[in-house]
Coordinates of C-alpha atoms and ligand atoms in Angstrom, one line a residue:
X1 CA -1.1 40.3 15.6
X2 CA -1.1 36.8 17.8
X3 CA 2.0 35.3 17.9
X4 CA 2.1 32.1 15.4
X5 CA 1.9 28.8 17.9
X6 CA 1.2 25.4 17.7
X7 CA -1.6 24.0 19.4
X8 CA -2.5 20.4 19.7
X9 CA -6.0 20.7 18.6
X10 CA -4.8 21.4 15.0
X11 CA -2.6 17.9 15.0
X12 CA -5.3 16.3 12.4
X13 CA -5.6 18.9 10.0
X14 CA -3.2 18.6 6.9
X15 CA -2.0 20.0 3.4
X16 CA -0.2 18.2 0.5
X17 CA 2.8 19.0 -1.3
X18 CA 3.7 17.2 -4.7
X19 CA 6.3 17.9 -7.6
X20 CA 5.2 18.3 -11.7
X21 CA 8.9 17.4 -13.1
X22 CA 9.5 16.0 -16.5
X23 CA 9.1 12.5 -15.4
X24 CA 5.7 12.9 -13.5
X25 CA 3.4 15.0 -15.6
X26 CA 0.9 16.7 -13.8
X27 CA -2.5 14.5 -14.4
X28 CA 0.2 11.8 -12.8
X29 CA 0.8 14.6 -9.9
X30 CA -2.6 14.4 -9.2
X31 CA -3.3 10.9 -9.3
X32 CA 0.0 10.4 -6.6
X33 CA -2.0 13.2 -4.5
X34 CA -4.9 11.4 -4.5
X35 CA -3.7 8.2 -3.3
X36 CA -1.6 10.5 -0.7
X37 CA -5.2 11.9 0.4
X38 CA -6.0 8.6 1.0
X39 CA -3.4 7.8 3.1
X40 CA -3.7 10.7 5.3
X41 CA -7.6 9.5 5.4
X42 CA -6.4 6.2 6.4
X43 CA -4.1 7.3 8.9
X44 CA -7.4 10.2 10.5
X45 CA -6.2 13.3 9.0
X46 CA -8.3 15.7 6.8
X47 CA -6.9 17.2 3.6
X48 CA -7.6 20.7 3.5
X49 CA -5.3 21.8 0.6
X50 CA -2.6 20.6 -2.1
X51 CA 0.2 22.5 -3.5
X52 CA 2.0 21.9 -6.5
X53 CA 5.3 23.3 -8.0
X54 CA 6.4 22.7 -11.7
X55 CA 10.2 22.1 -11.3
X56 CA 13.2 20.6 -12.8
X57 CA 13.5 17.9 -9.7
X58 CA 13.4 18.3 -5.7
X59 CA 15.2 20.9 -3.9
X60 CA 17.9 19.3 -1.7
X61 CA 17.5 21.9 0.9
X62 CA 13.5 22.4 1.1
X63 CA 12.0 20.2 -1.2
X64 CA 9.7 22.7 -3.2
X65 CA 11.8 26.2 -3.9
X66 CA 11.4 28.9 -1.7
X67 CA 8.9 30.9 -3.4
X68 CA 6.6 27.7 -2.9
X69 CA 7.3 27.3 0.7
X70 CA 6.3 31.1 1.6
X71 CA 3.0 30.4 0.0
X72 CA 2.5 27.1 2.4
X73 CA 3.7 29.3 5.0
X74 CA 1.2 32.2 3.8
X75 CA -1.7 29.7 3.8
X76 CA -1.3 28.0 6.9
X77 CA -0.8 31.1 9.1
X78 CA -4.0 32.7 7.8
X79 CA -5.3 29.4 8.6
X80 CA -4.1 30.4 12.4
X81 CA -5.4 33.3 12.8
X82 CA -8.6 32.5 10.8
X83 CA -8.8 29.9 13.7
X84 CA -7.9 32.7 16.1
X85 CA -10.8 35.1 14.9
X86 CA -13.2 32.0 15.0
X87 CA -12.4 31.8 18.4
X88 CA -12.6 35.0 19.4
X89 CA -16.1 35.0 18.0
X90 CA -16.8 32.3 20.2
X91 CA -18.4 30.6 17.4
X92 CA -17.5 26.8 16.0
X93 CA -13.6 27.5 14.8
X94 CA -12.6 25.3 11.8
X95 CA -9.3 23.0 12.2
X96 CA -5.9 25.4 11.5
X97 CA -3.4 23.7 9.5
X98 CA -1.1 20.5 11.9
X99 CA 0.8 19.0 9.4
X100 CA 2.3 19.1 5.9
X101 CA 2.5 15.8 3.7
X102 CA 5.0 15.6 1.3
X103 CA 4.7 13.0 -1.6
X104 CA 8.3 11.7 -1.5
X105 CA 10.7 10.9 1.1
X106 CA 12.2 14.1 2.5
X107 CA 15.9 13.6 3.8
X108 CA 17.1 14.7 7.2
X109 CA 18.1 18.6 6.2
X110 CA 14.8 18.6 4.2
X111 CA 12.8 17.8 7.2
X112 CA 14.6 20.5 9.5
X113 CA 14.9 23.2 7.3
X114 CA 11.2 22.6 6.1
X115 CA 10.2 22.1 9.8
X116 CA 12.3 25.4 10.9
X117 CA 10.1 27.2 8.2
X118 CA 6.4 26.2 8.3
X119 CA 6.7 25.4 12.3
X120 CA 4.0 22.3 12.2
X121 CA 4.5 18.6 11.7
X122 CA 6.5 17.8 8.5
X123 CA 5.7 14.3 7.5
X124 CA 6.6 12.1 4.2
X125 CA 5.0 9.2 2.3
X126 CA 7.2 7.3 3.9
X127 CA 6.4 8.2 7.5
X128 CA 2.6 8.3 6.5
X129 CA 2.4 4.9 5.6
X130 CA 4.7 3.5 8.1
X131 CA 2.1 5.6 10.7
X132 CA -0.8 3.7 9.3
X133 CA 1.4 0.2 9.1
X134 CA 1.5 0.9 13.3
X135 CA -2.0 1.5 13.7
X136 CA -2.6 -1.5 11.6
X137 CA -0.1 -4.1 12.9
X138 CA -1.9 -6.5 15.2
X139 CA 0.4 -9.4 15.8
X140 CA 3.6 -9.5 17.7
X141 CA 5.2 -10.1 14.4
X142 CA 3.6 -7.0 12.7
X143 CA 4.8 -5.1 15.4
X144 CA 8.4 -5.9 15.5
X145 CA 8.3 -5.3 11.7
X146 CA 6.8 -2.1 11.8
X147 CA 9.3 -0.7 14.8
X148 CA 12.1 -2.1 12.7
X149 CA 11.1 0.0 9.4
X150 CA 10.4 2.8 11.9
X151 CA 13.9 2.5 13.7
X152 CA 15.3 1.7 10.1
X153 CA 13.5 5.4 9.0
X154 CA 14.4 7.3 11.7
X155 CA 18.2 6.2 11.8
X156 CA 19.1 8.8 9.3
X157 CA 17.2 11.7 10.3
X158 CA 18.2 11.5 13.9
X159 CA 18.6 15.2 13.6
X160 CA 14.9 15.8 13.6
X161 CA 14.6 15.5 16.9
X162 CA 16.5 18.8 18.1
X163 CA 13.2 20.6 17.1
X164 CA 11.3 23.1 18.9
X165 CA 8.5 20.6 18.2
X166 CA 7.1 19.1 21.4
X167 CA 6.0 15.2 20.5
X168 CA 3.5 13.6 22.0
X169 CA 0.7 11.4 21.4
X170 CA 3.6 8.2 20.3
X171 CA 2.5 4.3 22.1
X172 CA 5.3 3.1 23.8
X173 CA 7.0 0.0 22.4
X174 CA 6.1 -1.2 19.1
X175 CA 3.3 1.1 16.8
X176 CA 0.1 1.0 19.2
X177 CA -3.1 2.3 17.5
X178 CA -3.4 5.3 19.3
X179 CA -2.0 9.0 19.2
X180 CA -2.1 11.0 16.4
X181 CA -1.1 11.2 12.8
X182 CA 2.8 10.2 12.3
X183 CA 3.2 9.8 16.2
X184 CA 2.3 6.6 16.4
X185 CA 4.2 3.9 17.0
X186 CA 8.2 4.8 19.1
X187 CA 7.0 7.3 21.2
X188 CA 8.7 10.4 22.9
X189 CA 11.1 8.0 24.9
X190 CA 12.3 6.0 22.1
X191 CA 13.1 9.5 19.5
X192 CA 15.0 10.6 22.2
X193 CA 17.3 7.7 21.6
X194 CA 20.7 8.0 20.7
X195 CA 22.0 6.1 17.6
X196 CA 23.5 3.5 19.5
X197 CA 20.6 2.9 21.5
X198 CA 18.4 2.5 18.4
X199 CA 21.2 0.2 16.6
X200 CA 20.6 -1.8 19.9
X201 CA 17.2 -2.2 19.2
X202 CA 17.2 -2.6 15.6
X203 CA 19.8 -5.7 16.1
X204 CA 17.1 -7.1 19.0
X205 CA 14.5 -6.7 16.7
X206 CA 16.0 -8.5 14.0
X207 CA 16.9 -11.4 16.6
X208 CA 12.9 -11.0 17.5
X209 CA 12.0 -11.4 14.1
X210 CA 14.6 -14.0 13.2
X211 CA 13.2 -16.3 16.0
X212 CA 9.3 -15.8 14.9
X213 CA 10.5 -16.7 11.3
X214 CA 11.7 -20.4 12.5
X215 CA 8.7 -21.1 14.3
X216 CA 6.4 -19.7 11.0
X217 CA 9.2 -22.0 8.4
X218 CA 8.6 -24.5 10.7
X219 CA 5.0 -24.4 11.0
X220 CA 4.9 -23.5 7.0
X221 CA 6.9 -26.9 6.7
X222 CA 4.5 -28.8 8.8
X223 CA 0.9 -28.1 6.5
X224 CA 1.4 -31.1 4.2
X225 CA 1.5 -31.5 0.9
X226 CA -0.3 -28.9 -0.5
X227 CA -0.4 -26.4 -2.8
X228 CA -0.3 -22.9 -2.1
X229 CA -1.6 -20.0 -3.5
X230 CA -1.0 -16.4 -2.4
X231 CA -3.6 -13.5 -3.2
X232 CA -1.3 -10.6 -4.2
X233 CA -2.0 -7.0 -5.5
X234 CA -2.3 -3.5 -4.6
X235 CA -3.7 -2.1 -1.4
X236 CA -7.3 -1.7 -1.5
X237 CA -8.1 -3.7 -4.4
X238 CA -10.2 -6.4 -2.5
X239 CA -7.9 -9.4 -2.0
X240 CA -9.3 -9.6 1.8
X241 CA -13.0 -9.8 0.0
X242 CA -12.1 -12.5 -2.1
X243 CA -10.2 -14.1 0.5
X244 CA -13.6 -14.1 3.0
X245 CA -15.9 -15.2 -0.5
X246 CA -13.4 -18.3 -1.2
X247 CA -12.3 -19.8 2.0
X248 CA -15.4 -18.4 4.0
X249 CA -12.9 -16.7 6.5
X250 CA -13.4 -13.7 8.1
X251 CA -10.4 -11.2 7.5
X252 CA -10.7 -7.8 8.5
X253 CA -11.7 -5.8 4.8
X254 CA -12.7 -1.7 4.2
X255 CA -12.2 0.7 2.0
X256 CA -9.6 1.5 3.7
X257 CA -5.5 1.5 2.7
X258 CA -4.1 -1.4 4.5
X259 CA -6.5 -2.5 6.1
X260 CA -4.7 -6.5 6.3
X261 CA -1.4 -6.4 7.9
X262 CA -0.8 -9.5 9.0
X263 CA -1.0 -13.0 6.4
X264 CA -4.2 -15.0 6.8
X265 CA -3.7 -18.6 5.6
X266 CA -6.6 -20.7 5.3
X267 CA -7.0 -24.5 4.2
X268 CA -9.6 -24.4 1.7
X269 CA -11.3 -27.1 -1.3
X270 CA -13.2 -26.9 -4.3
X271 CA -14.4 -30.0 -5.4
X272 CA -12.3 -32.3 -2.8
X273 CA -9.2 -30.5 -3.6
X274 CA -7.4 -28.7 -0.7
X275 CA -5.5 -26.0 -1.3
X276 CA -3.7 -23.5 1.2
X277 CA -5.0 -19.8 0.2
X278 CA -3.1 -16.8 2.0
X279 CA -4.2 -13.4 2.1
X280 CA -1.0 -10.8 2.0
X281 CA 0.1 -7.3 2.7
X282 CA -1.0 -4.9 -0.4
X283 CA 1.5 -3.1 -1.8
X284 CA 1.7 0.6 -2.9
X285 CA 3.7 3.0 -4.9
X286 CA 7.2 4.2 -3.6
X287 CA 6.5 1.6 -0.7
X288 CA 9.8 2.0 1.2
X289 CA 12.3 -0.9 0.6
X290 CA 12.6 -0.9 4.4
X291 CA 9.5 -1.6 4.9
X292 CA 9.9 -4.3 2.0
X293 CA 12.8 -5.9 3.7
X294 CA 11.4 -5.6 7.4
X295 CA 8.1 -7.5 6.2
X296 CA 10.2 -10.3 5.1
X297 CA 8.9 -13.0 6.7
X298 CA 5.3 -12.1 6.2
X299 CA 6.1 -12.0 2.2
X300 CA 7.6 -15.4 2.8
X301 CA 4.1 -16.5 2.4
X302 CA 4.3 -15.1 -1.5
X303 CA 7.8 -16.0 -1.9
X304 CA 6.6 -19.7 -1.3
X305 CA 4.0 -19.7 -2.7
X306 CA 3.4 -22.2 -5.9
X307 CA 0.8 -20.1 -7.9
X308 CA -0.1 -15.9 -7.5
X309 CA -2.7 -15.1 -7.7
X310 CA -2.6 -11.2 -8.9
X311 CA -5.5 -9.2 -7.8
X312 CA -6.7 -5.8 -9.9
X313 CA -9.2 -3.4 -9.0
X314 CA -10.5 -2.5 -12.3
X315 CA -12.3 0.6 -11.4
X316 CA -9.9 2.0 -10.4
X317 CA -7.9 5.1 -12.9
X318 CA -4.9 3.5 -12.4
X319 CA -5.5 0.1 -12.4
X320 CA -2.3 -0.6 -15.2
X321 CA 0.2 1.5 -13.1
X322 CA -0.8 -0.5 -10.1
X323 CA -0.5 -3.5 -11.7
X324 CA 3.5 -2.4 -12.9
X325 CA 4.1 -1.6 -9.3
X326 CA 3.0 -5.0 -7.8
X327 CA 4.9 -6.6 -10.9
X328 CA 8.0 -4.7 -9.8
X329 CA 7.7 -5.4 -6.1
X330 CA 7.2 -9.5 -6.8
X331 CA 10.3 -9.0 -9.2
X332 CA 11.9 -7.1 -6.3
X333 CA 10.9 -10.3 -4.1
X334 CA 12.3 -13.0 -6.5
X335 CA 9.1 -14.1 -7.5
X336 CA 8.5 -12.9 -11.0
X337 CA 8.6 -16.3 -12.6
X338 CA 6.5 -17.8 -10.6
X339 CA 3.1 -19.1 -12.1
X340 CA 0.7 -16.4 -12.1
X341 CA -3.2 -15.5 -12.8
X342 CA -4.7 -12.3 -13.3
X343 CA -7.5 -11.4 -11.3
X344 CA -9.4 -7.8 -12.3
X345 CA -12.1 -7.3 -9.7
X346 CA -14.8 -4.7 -8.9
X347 CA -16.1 -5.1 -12.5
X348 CA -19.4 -3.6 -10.8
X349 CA -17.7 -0.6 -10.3
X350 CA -16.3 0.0 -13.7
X351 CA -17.1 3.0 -15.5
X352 CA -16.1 4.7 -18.9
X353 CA -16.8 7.4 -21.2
X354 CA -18.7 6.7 -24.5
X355 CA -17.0 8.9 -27.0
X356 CA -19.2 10.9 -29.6
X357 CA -18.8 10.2 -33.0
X358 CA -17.4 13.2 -34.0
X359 CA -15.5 13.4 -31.0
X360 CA -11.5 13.5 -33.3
X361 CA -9.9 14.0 -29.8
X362 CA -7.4 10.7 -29.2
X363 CA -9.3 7.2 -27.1
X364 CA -8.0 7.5 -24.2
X365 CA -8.2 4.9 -21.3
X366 CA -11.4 6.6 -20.1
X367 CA -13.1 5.3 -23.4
X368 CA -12.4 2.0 -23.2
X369 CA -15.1 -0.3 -22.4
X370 CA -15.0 -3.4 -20.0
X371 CA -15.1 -5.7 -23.3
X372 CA -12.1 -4.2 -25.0
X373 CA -10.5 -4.1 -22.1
X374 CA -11.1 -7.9 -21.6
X375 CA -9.6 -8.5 -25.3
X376 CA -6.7 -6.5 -25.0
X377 CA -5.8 -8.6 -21.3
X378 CA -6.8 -11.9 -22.9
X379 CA -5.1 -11.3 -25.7
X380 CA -1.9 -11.2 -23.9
X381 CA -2.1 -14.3 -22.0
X382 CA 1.0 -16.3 -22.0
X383 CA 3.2 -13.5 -23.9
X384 CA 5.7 -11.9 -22.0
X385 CA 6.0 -8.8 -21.5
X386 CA 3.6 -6.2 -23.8
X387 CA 3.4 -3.0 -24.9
X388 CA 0.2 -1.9 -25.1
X389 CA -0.7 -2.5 -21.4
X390 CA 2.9 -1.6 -20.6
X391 CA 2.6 -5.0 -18.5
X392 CA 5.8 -6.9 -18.1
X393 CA 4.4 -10.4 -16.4
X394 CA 3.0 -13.5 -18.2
X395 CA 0.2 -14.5 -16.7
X396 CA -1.6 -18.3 -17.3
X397 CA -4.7 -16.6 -16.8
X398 CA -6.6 -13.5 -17.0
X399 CA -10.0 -13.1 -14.9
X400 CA -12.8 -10.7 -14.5
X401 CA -15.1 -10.7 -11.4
X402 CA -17.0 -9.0 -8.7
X403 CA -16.1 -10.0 -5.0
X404 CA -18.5 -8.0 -3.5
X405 CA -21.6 -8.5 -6.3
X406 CA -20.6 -12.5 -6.1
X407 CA -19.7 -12.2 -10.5
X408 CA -18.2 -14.7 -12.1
X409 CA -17.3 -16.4 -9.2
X410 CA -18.0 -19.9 -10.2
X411 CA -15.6 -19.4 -13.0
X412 CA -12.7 -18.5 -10.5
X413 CA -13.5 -21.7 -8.8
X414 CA -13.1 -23.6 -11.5
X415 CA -10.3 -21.6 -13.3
X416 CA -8.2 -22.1 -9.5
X417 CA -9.2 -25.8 -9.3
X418 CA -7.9 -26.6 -12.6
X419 CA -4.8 -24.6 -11.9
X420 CA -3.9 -25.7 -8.4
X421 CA -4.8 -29.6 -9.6
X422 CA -2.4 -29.0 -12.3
X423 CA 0.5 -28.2 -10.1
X424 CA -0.3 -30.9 -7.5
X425 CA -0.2 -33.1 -10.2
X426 CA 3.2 -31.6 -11.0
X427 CA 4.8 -31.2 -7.8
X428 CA 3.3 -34.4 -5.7
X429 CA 3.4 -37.0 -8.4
X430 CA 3.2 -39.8 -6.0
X431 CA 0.3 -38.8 -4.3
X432 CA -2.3 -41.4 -5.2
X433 CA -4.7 -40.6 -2.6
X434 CA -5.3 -37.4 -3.9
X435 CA -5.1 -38.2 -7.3
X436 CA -7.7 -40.9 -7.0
X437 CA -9.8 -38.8 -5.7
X438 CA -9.9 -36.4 -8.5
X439 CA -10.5 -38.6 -11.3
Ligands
LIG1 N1 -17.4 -2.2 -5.8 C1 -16.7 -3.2 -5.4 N2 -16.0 -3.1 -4.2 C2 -15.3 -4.1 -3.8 C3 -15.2 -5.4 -4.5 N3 -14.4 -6.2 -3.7 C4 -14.0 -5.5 -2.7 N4 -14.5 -4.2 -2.7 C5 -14.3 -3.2 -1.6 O1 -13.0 -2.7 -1.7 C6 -12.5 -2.3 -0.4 C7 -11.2 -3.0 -0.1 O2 -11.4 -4.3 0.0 P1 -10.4 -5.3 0.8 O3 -10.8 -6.7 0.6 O4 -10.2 -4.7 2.2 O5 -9.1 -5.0 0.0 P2 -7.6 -5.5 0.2 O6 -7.0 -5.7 -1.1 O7 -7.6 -6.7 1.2 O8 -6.9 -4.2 0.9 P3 -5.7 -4.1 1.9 O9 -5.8 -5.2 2.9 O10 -5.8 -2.7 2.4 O11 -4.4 -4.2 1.0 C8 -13.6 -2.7 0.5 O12 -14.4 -1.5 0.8 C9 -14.5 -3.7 -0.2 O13 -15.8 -3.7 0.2 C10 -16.0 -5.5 -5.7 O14 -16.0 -6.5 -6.3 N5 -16.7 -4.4 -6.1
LIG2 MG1 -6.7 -6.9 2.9

């Protein structure tokens, strides 16, 4: 039998590994494996396989139990030699397995044990999406925060880096977009690092960052009196689309996770009213609070912000738990209380399934069509908090549109427009010029 190596060829190739526990049933399981599968997409790996193991809660030592990790073991080395055989044959070999995603952060002796086991790239959620945050980071800003959530992740699992894994592929400096899948970013150099050396650098980072956020407060505080109003929401749900409709700017949008890094502000008017609009990070489940922290100053944009405006993709199956999350990362941020409007897009996209009449099986979410939807959201306006949805904000107002299909776009005009003239109203009483203007 051939001796089981690692090759670079198979760097691109991966499998998933999630938990069913009591808190996260399996159809939930699924849905977090999904959005992991997107991720790896997003960051150029292909997802050839998922495992899943029904337990109590994570093993400290290996994550799944030990059963499960022979069977990942089992399936990636027959991958290897399948590969092997293929070769042999001389005919077109399909990719062996490179690396194994697992859905939650993994702690230092998870990583090595896991790594000493399975012999291929071990990577987290975590490290995923702070992979495809370096591939997408395009100012100097970005990149500082990026290498400081990087430096910030890697601090604790120093150990990972007595491994018999060779590492290559990793930018030098801050996350470049080359290399491949969880290499990017601190290259070979900087994981060889000692502690101290790293501390070193996070501290100079922070004095990096610290510097770019006086110039940005400064500039912030030099755009006048006016009102801004931050597009907010989960990754992927088309705040960059709106953002491009509305202020006729060109940010960079796909379907894609994280495709916007960096804040976009734009001056924009609807009917002689100017109005800053920013475009900001999307946010995702179990985002890492050091990546929450490190992009402080490019949330500064929603922190100061005078009105959110809360994007939803409604076709998407999760639409309500992504809403919850973004809820809990602007509470996270301080800036639950601030005014907010509800903005569900895609409606072109929505789908549901018409139950039969004799069909006793309980609605479900599935079976809800885009009007009952709509009542149960309006219906809520202005209440905190409400069970039904399982929302906690209050929201001033609740929207339905298409970006891409140009719906019901004249109605966000005007809904934003009345909004942001209220608040200029409210917050620059004095300013006659504009108000004239308006009347
Ligand atoms: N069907 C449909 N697709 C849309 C709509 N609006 C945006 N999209 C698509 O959704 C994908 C994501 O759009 P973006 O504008 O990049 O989303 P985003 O919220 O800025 O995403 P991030 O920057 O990754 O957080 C793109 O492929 C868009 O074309 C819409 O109204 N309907
Ligand atoms: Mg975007």
């Amino acid at each position: 039998m051939k001796e089981f190596v690692i090759s670079e060829a198979k760097a691109e190739t991966a499998v998933l590994v999630g938990l069913v526990t009591k808190e996260q049933d399996e159809a939930k399981t699924k849905e977090y494996l999904d959005e992991l599968e997107f991720l790896a997409d997003t960051a150029g790996a292909v997802t050839v396989k998922r495992f899943t193991q029904k337990v109590g809660g994570p093993s400290q030592t290996t994550y799944v139990g030990s059963g499960k990790l022979q069977e990942i073991k089992q399936y990636i080395k027959k991958c290897q030699d399948d590969y092997d055989d293929w070769l042999e044959a001389g005919g077109e070999a399909p990719q062996p397995v490179g690396m194994v995603i697992f859905d939650d952060e993994l702690s230092a002796k998870q990583i090595r044990n896991i790594e000493q086991e399975l012999k291929v790239k071990i990577l987290d959620r975590t490290s995923l999406i702070l992979d495809i945050f370096a591939m997408r980071a395009q100012t100097a800003e970005a990149k500082a925060q990026v290498e400081l959530a990087q430096h910030r992740y890697m601090l604790p699992r120093l150990q990972r880096l007595w491994t018999h894994l060779e590492r290559q592929g990793g930018g030098s400096g801050s996350g470049g977009g080359k290399g491949s899948v969880g290499l990017r970013g601190p290259g070979e150099t900087q994981l060889e690092m000692d502690r101290r050396i790293i501390l070193q650098r996070i501290t100079l980072l922070k004095q990096r960052l610290a510097e770019i956020d006086k110039q940005k407060t400064t500039q912030r505080k030099n755009r006048g009196r006016l009102i801004r109003v931050a597009l907010v929401g989960y990754t992927n749900v088309g705040k960059s689309t709106m953002m491009n409709l509305l202020a006729k700017s060109e940010v960079f949008a796909e379907n894609k996770l994280f495709a916007t890094l960096d804040t976009t502000v734009r001056k924009m008017t609807i009917d002689n009213l100017p109005f800053l609009l920013a475009d900001t990070v999307g946010f995702i489940r179990k985002l890492p609070s050091d990546l929450v922290e490190s992009f402080k100053s490019t949330l500064d944009e929603v922190r100061e912000a005078d009105l959110l405006v809360h994007v939803v993709d409604i076709s998407h199956p999760d639409f309500e738990e992504q809403i919850r999350v973004v809820e809990e990362t602007l509470m996270e941020l301080g800036c639950a209380e601030k005014p907010q409007m509800l903005v569900f897009n895609k409606i072109d996209a929505y789908t549901w399934v018409e139950k039969e009449e004799d069909d006793l099986t309980p609605m479900t979410r599935e079976n809800i069509t885009l009007e009952e939807l709509k009542r149960t959201w309006m219906g809520k306006l202005g209440r905190q908090g409400d069970k039904e949805t399982g929302s906690s904000g209050h929201y001033l107002e609740c929207l339905f549109i298409s970006a891409k299909k140009k719906e019901n776009i004249d109605e966000l005009r005007e809904v934003l427009y009345r909004r942001v003239r209220e608040l200029h109203v409210q917050k620059y009483p004095y300013n006659d010029f504009l108000y004239n203007d308006y009347e």
